[in-house]
Coordinates of C-alpha atoms and ligand atoms in Angstrom, one line a residue:
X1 CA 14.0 -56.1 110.4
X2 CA 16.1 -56.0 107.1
X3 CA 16.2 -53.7 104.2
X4 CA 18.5 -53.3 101.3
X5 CA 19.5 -49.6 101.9
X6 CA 18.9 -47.7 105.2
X7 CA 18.8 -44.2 105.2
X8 CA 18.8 -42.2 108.1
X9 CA 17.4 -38.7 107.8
X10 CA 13.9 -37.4 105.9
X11 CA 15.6 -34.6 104.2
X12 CA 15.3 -34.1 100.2
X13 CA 18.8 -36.2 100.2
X14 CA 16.9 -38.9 102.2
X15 CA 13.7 -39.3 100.5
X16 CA 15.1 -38.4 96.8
X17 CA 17.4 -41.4 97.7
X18 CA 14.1 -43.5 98.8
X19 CA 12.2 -42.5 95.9
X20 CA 14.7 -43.0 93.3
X21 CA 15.6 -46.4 94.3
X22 CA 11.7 -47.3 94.5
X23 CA 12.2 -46.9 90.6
X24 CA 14.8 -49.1 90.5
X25 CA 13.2 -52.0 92.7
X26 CA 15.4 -51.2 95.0
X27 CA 13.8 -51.7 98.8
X28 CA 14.8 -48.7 101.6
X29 CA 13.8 -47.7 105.0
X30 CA 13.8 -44.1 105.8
X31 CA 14.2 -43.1 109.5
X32 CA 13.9 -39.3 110.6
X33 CA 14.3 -38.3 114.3
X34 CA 11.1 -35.6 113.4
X35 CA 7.9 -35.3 113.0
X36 CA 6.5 -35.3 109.5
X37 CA 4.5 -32.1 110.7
X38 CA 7.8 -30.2 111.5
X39 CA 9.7 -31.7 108.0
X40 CA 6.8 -30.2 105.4
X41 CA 6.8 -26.7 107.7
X42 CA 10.7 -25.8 108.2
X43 CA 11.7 -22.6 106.0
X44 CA 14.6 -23.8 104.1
X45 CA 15.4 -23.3 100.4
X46 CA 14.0 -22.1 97.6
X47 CA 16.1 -22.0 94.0
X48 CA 16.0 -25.4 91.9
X49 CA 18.6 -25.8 89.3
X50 CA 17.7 -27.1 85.8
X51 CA 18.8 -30.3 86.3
X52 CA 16.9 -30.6 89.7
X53 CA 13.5 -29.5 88.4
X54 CA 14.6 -31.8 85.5
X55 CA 14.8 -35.0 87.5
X56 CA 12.0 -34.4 90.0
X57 CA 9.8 -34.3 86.9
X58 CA 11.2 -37.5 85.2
X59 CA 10.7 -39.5 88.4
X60 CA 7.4 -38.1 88.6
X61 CA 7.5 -35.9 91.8
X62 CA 7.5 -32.9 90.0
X63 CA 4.0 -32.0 89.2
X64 CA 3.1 -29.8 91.7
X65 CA 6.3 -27.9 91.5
X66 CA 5.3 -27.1 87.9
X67 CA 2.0 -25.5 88.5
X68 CA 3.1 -23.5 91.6
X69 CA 6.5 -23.0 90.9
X70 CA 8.1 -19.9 89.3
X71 CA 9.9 -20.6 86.4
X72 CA 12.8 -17.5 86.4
X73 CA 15.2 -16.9 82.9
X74 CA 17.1 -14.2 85.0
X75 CA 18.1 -12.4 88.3
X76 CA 19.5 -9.1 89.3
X77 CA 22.5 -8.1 90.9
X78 CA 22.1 -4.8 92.5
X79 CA 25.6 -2.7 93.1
X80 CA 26.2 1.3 93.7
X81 CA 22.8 2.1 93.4
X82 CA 22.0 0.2 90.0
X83 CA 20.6 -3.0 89.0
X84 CA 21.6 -5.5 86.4
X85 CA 20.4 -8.6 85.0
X86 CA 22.2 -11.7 84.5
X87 CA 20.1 -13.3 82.0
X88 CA 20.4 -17.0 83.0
X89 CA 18.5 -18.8 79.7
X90 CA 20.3 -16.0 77.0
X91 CA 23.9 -17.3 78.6
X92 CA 23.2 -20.9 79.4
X93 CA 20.1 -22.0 77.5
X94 CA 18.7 -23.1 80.9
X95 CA 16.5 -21.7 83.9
X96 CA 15.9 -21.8 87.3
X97 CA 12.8 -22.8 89.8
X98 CA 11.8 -20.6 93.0
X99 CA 9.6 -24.1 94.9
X100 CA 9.8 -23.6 98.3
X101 CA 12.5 -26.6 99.9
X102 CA 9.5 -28.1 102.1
X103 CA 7.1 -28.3 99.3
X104 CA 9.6 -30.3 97.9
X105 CA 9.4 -32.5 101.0
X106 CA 5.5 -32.7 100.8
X107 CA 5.9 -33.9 97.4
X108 CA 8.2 -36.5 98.1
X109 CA 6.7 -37.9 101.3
X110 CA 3.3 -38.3 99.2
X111 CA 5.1 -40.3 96.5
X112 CA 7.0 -42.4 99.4
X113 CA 3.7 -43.2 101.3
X114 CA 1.5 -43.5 97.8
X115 CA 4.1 -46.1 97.5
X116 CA 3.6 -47.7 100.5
X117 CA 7.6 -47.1 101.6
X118 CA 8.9 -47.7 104.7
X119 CA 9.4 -44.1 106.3
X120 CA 9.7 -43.4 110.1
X121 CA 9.3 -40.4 111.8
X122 CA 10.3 -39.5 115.3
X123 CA 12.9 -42.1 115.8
X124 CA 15.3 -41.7 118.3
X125 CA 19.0 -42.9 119.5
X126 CA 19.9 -44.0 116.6
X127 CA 23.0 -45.7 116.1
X128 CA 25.2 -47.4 113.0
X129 CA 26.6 -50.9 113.9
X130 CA 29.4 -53.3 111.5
X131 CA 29.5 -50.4 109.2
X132 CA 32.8 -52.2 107.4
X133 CA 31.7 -55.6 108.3
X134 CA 29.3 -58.4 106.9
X135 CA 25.9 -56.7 108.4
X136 CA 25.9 -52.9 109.2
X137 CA 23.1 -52.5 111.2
X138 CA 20.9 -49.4 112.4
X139 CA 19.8 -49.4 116.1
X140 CA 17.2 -47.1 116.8
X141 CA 14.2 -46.3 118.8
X142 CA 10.6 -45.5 117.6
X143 CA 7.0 -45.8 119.6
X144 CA 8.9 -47.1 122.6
X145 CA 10.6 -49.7 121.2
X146 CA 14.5 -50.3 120.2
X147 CA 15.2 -51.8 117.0
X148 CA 17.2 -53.2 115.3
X149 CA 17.6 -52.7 110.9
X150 CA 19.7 -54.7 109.3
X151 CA 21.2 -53.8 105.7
X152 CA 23.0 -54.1 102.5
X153 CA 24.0 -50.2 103.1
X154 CA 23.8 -47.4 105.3
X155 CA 23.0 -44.1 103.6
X156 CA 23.6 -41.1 106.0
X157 CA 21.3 -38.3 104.8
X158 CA 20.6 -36.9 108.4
X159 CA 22.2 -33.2 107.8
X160 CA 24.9 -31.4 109.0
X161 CA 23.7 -32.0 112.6
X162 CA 23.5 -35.9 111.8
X163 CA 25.6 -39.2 113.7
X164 CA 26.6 -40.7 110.4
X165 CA 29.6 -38.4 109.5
X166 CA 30.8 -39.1 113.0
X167 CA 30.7 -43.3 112.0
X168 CA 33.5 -42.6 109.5
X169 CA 36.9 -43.4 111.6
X170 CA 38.5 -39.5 112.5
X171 CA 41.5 -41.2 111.2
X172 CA 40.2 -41.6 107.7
X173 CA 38.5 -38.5 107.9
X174 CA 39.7 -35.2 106.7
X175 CA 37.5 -31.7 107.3
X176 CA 37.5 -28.8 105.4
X177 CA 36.3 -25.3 107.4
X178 CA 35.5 -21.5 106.8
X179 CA 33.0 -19.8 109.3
X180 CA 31.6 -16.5 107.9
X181 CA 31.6 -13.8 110.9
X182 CA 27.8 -12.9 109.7
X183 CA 24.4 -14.7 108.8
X184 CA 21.5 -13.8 107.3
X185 CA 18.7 -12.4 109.2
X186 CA 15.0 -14.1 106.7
X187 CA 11.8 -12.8 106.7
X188 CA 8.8 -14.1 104.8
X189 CA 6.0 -11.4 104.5
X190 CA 2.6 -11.0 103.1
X191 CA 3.2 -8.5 100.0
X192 CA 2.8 -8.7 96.5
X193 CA 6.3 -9.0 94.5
X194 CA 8.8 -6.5 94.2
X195 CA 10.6 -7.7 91.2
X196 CA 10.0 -10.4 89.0
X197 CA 13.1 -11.7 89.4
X198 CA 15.4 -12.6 92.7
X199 CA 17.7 -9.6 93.7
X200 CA 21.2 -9.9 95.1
X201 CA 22.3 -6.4 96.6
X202 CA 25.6 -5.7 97.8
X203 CA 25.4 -2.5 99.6
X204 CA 28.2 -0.9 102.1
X205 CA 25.2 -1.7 104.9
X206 CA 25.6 -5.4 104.0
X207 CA 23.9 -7.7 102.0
X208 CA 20.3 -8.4 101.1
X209 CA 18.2 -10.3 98.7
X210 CA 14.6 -10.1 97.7
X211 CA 13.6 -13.6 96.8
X212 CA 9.5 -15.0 96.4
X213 CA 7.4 -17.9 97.5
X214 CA 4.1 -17.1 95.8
X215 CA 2.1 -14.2 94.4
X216 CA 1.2 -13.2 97.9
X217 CA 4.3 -14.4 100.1
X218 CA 7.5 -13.1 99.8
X219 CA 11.3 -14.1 101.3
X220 CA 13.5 -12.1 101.4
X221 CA 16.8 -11.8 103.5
X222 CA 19.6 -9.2 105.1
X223 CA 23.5 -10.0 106.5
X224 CA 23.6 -9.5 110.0
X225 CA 25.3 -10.5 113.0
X226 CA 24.6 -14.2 113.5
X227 CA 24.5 -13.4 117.2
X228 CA 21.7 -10.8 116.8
X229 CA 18.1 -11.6 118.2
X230 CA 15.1 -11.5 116.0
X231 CA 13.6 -9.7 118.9
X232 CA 16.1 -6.9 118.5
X233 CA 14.1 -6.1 114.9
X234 CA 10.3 -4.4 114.9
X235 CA 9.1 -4.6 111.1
X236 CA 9.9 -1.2 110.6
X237 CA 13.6 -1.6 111.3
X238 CA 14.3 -4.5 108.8
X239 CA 12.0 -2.7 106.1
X240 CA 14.5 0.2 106.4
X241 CA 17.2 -1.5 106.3
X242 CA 15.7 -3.3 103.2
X243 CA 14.6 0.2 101.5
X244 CA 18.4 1.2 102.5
X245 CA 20.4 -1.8 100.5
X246 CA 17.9 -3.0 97.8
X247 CA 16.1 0.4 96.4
X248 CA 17.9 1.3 93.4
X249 CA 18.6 5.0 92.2
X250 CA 15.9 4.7 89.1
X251 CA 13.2 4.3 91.4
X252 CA 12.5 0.6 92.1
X253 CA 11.3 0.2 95.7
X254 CA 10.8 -3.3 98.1
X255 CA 7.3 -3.6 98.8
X256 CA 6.6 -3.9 102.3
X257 CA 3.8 -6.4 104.0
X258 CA 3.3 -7.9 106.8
X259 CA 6.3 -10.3 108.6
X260 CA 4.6 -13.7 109.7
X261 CA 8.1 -15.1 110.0
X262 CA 11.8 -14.0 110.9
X263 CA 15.0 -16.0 111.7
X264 CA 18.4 -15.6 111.6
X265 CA 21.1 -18.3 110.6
X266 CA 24.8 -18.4 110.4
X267 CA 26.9 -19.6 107.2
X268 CA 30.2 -21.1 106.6
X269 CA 31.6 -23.5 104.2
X270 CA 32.2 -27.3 104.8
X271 CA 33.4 -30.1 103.7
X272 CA 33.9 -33.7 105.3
X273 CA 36.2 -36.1 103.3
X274 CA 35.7 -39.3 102.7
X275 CA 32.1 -39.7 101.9
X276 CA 32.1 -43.3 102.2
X277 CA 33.3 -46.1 104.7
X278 CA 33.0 -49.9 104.2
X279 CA 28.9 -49.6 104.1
X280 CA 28.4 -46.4 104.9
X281 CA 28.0 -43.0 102.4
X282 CA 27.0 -39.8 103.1
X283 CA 24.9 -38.1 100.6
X284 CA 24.1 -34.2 101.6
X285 CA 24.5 -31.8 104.5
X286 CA 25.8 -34.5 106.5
X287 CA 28.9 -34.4 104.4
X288 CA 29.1 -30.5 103.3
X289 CA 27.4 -27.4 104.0
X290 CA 27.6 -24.0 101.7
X291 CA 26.6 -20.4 102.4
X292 CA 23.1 -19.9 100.7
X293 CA 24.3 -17.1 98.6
X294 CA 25.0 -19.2 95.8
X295 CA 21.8 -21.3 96.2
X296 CA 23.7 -24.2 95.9
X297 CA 22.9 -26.9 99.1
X298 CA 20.0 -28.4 98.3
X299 CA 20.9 -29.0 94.4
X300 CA 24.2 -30.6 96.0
X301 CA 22.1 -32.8 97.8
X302 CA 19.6 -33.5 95.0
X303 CA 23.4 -34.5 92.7
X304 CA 25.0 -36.4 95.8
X305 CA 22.2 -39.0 95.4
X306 CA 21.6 -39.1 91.9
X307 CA 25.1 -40.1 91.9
X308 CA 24.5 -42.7 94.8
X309 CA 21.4 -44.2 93.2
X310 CA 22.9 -44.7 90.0
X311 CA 25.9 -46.7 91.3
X312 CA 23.5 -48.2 94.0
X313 CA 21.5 -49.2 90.8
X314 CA 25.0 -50.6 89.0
X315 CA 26.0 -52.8 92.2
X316 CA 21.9 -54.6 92.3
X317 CA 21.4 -54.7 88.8
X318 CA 24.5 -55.2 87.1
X319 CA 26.8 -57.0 89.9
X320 CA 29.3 -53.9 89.8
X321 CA 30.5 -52.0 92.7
X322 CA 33.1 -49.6 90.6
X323 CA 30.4 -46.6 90.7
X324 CA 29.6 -47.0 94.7
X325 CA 33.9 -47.4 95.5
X326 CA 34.1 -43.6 93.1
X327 CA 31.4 -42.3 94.6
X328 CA 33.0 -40.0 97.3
X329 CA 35.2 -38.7 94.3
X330 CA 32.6 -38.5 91.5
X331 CA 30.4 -36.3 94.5
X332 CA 33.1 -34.3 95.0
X333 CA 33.8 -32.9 91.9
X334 CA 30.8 -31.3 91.4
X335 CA 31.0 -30.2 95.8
X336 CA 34.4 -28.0 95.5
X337 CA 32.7 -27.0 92.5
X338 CA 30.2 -25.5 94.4
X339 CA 31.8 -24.4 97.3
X340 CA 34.0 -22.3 95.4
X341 CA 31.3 -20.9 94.0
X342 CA 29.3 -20.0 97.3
X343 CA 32.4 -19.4 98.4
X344 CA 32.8 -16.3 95.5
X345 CA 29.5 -15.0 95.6
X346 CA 29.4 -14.5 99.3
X347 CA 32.7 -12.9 99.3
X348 CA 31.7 -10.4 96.3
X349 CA 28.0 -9.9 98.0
X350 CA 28.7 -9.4 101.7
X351 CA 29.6 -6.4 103.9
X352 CA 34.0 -7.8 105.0
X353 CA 34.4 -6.1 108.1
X354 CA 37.9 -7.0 107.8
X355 CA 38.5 -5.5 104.5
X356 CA 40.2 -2.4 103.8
X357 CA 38.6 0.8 101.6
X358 CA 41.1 -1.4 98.4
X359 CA 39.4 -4.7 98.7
X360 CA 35.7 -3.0 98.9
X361 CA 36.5 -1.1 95.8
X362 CA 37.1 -4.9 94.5
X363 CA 33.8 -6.2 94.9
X364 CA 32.4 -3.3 93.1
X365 CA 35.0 -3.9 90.2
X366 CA 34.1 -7.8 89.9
X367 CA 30.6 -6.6 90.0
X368 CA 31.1 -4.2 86.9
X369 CA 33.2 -7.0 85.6
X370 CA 30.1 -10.0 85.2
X371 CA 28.0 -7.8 84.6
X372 CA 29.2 -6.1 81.1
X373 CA 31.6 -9.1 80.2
X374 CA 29.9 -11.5 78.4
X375 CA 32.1 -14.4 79.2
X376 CA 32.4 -13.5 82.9
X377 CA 28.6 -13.5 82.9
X378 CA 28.5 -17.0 80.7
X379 CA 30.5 -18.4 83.9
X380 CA 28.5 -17.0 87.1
X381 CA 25.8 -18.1 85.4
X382 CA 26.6 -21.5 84.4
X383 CA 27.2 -21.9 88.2
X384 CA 24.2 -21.0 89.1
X385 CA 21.9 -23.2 86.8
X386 CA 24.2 -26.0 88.1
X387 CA 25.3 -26.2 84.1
X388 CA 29.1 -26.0 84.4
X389 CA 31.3 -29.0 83.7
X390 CA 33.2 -30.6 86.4
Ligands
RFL401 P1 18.5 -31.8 105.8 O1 17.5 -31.0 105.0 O2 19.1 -31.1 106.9 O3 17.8 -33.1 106.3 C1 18.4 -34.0 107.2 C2 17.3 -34.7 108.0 O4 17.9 -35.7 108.9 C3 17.2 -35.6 110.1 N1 18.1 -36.1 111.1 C4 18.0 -37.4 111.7 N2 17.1 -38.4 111.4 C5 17.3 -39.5 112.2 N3 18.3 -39.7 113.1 C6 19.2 -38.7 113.3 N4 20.2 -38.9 114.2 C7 19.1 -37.5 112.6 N5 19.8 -36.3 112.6 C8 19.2 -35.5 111.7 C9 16.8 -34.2 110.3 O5 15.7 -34.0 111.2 C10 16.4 -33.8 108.8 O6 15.1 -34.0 108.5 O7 19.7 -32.3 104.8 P2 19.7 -32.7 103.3 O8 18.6 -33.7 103.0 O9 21.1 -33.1 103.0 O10 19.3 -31.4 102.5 C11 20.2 -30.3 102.5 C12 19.3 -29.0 102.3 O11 18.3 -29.0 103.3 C13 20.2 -27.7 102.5 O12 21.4 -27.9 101.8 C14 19.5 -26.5 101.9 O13 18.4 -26.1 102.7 C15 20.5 -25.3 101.9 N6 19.8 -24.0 101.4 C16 19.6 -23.8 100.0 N7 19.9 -24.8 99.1 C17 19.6 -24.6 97.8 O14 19.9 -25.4 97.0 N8 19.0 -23.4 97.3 C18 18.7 -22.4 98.2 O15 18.1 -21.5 97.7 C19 19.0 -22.6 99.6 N9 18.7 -21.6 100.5 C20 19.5 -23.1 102.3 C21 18.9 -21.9 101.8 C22 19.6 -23.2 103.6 C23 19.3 -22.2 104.5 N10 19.5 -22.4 105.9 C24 18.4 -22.5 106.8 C25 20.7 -22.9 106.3 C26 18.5 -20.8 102.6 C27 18.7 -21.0 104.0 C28 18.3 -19.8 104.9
PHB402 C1 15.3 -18.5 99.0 O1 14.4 -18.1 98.2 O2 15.1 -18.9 100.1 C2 16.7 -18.3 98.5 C3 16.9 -17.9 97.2 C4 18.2 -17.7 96.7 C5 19.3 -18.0 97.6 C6 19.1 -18.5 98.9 C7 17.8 -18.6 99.3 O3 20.6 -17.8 97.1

């Protein structure tokens, strides 16, 4: 078997990558150690930046996302018992998508397989072979049988749970770490909304937010101890402690339903430098992971392989390989960028058990601060629609 560019992993990195370079005549194999069942069902994201919802609709993937998508010009930040709206279009011109992250992934497996792409679920043992030689090679296993893929390049898109970040040499490699001692405890529930707009509550309880999936489905999300057991929490508990950290003193109130789902997951920050070895590039959560308060990880993945395509697109159709040697750079720009930001807005949002009666009293001031200064608004929420220079 031979391709032009393997990818390993059917994440939105992964099948973005696939679809992109399909536009370009560019030939890929996708391999994904799931099923495409379990893919278009896992609970992931759910905020597209401008510039996301902008390309999925250029490439043509980004139909459904218009009709059932919810087009938001704001949020709120709720602090001390008040709320108050950053207005995202007023200070950046640009807006914001709640699409769930797995209708994302039924849109782009459709376009892959309406395409007649090579895409491969449940593979297994997957390997990477001559990654800085003449043939890098996958090795894997699927229906029984090992095989061998042959390729120009090797794009790791398999997460931050992948074997392609491991390929890079530990010598060339260089890891950047912070573990957050707390996660977030996500529900989705049957319920009208409770706001038209997503709400991010800091609260001396800990954090919450109130984000949406539909009319009639709802996400929202709570800190709480990443060791904690769904099982420790009946529905009335968590709508308590929702009522207790999002209801605001002028009377607006979380609208309860009924939990179909709960899960807990853990957050830190990471990043894995170099992107790139001889054939190899990492495009993704295979080569850094943020906390989801700033919404950030799938948009990073969505501008990892934009990037990637582009200079994938320079070395087939132009004979240059300048863009694919800056690649790990050019990513990374816009990554720190980002991880500072998640980075901020966890650290402003969250319950510090560490920090001391002064640095609580800090968090409220920032909170004040981008939330009457106009220019300290401009900046969070340039961040946020992925708008800021870098
Ligand atoms: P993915 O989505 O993890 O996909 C990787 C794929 O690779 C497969 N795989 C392999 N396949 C073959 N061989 C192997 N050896 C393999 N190992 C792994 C996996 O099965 C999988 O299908 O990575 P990708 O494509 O880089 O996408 C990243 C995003 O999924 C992630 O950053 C976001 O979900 C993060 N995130 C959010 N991002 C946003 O931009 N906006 C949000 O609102 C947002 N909210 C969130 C989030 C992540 C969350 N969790 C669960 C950590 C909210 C939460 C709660
Ligand atoms: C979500 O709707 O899942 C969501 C929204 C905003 C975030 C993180 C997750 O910051």
């Amino acid at each position: 078997m031979r391709t032009q560019v393997g990818i390993i992993g059917a994440g939105p990195a992964g099948l973005l990558l696939s679809h992109l370079l399909h536009l370009q005549g560019i030939d890929s194999v996708v391999l994904e150690s799931r099923s495409r069942e379990q893919i278009e069902s896992t609970i992931r994201a759910g905020v597209l930046e401008q510039g996301t919802m902008d390309l999925l609709t250029e490439t043509g993937v980004g139909e459904r996302m218009k009709a059932e998508g919810a087009l938001h010009h704001g949020f709120e930040l709720a602090f001390e018992g008040k709320r108050r709206r950053i207005d995202l279009t007023d200070l950046t011109g640009k807006a914001i998508t709640v699409y769930a992250q797995h209708e994302v992934i039924k849109d782009l497996v459709a376009a892959r397989v309406a395409a007649q792409g090579a895409l491969h679920f449940g593979v297994s043992d997957v390997s990477l072979h001559d990654i800085d030689g003449t043939t890098p090679t996958i090795r894997f296993r699927h229906e029984g049988e090992a095989h061998d893929l042959q390729c120009d390049f090797i794009i790791g898109c398999d997460g931050s749970q992948g074997i392609s970040r491991n390929s890079i040499p530990e010598a060339l490699r260089r890891d950047y770490q912070r573990v957050y001692p707390f996660g977030w405890f996500g529900i989705l529930a049957e319920a009208p909304p409770s706001s038209d707009e997503l709400i991010y509550a800091r609260h001396e309880r800990g954090f919450a937010l109130v984000s949406t999936r539909s009319p009639n489905v709802q996400r929202m999300y709570f800190q709480c101890d990443p060791k904690d057991n769904v099982d420790n929490w009946s529905d009335d508990r968590i709508w308590a402690e929702l009522h207790a950290r999002v209801d605001s003193d002028e009377g607006h109130k979380v609208v309860e339903g009924k939990i179909f789902q709960k899960n807990i997951v853990g957050m830190r920050s990471f990043v894995s430098t170099t992107m790139q070895h001889g054939r190899l590039f990492l495009a993704g959560d295979a080569a850094h992971i943020v906390p989801p308060t700033g919404a950030k990880g799938l948009n990073l993945a969505v501008s990892d392989v934009r990037i990637l395509s582009d200079a994938l697109r320079a070395f087939y159709k132009e004979d240059r390989s300048d863009k694919l040697e800056s690649y790990s750079e050019t990513a990374l720009k816009r990554i720190w960028r980002a991880e500072h930001f998640s980075y901020w807005m966890t650290r402003m949002m969250h319950r510090l058990d560490d920090a001391s009666p002064f640095e609580q009293q800090l968090q409220v001031a920032e909170l004040e601060h981008v939330t009457t200064s106009r220019s300290a608004a401009i900046s969070m929420a340039e961040n946020y629609v992925g708008a800021v220079a870098v």
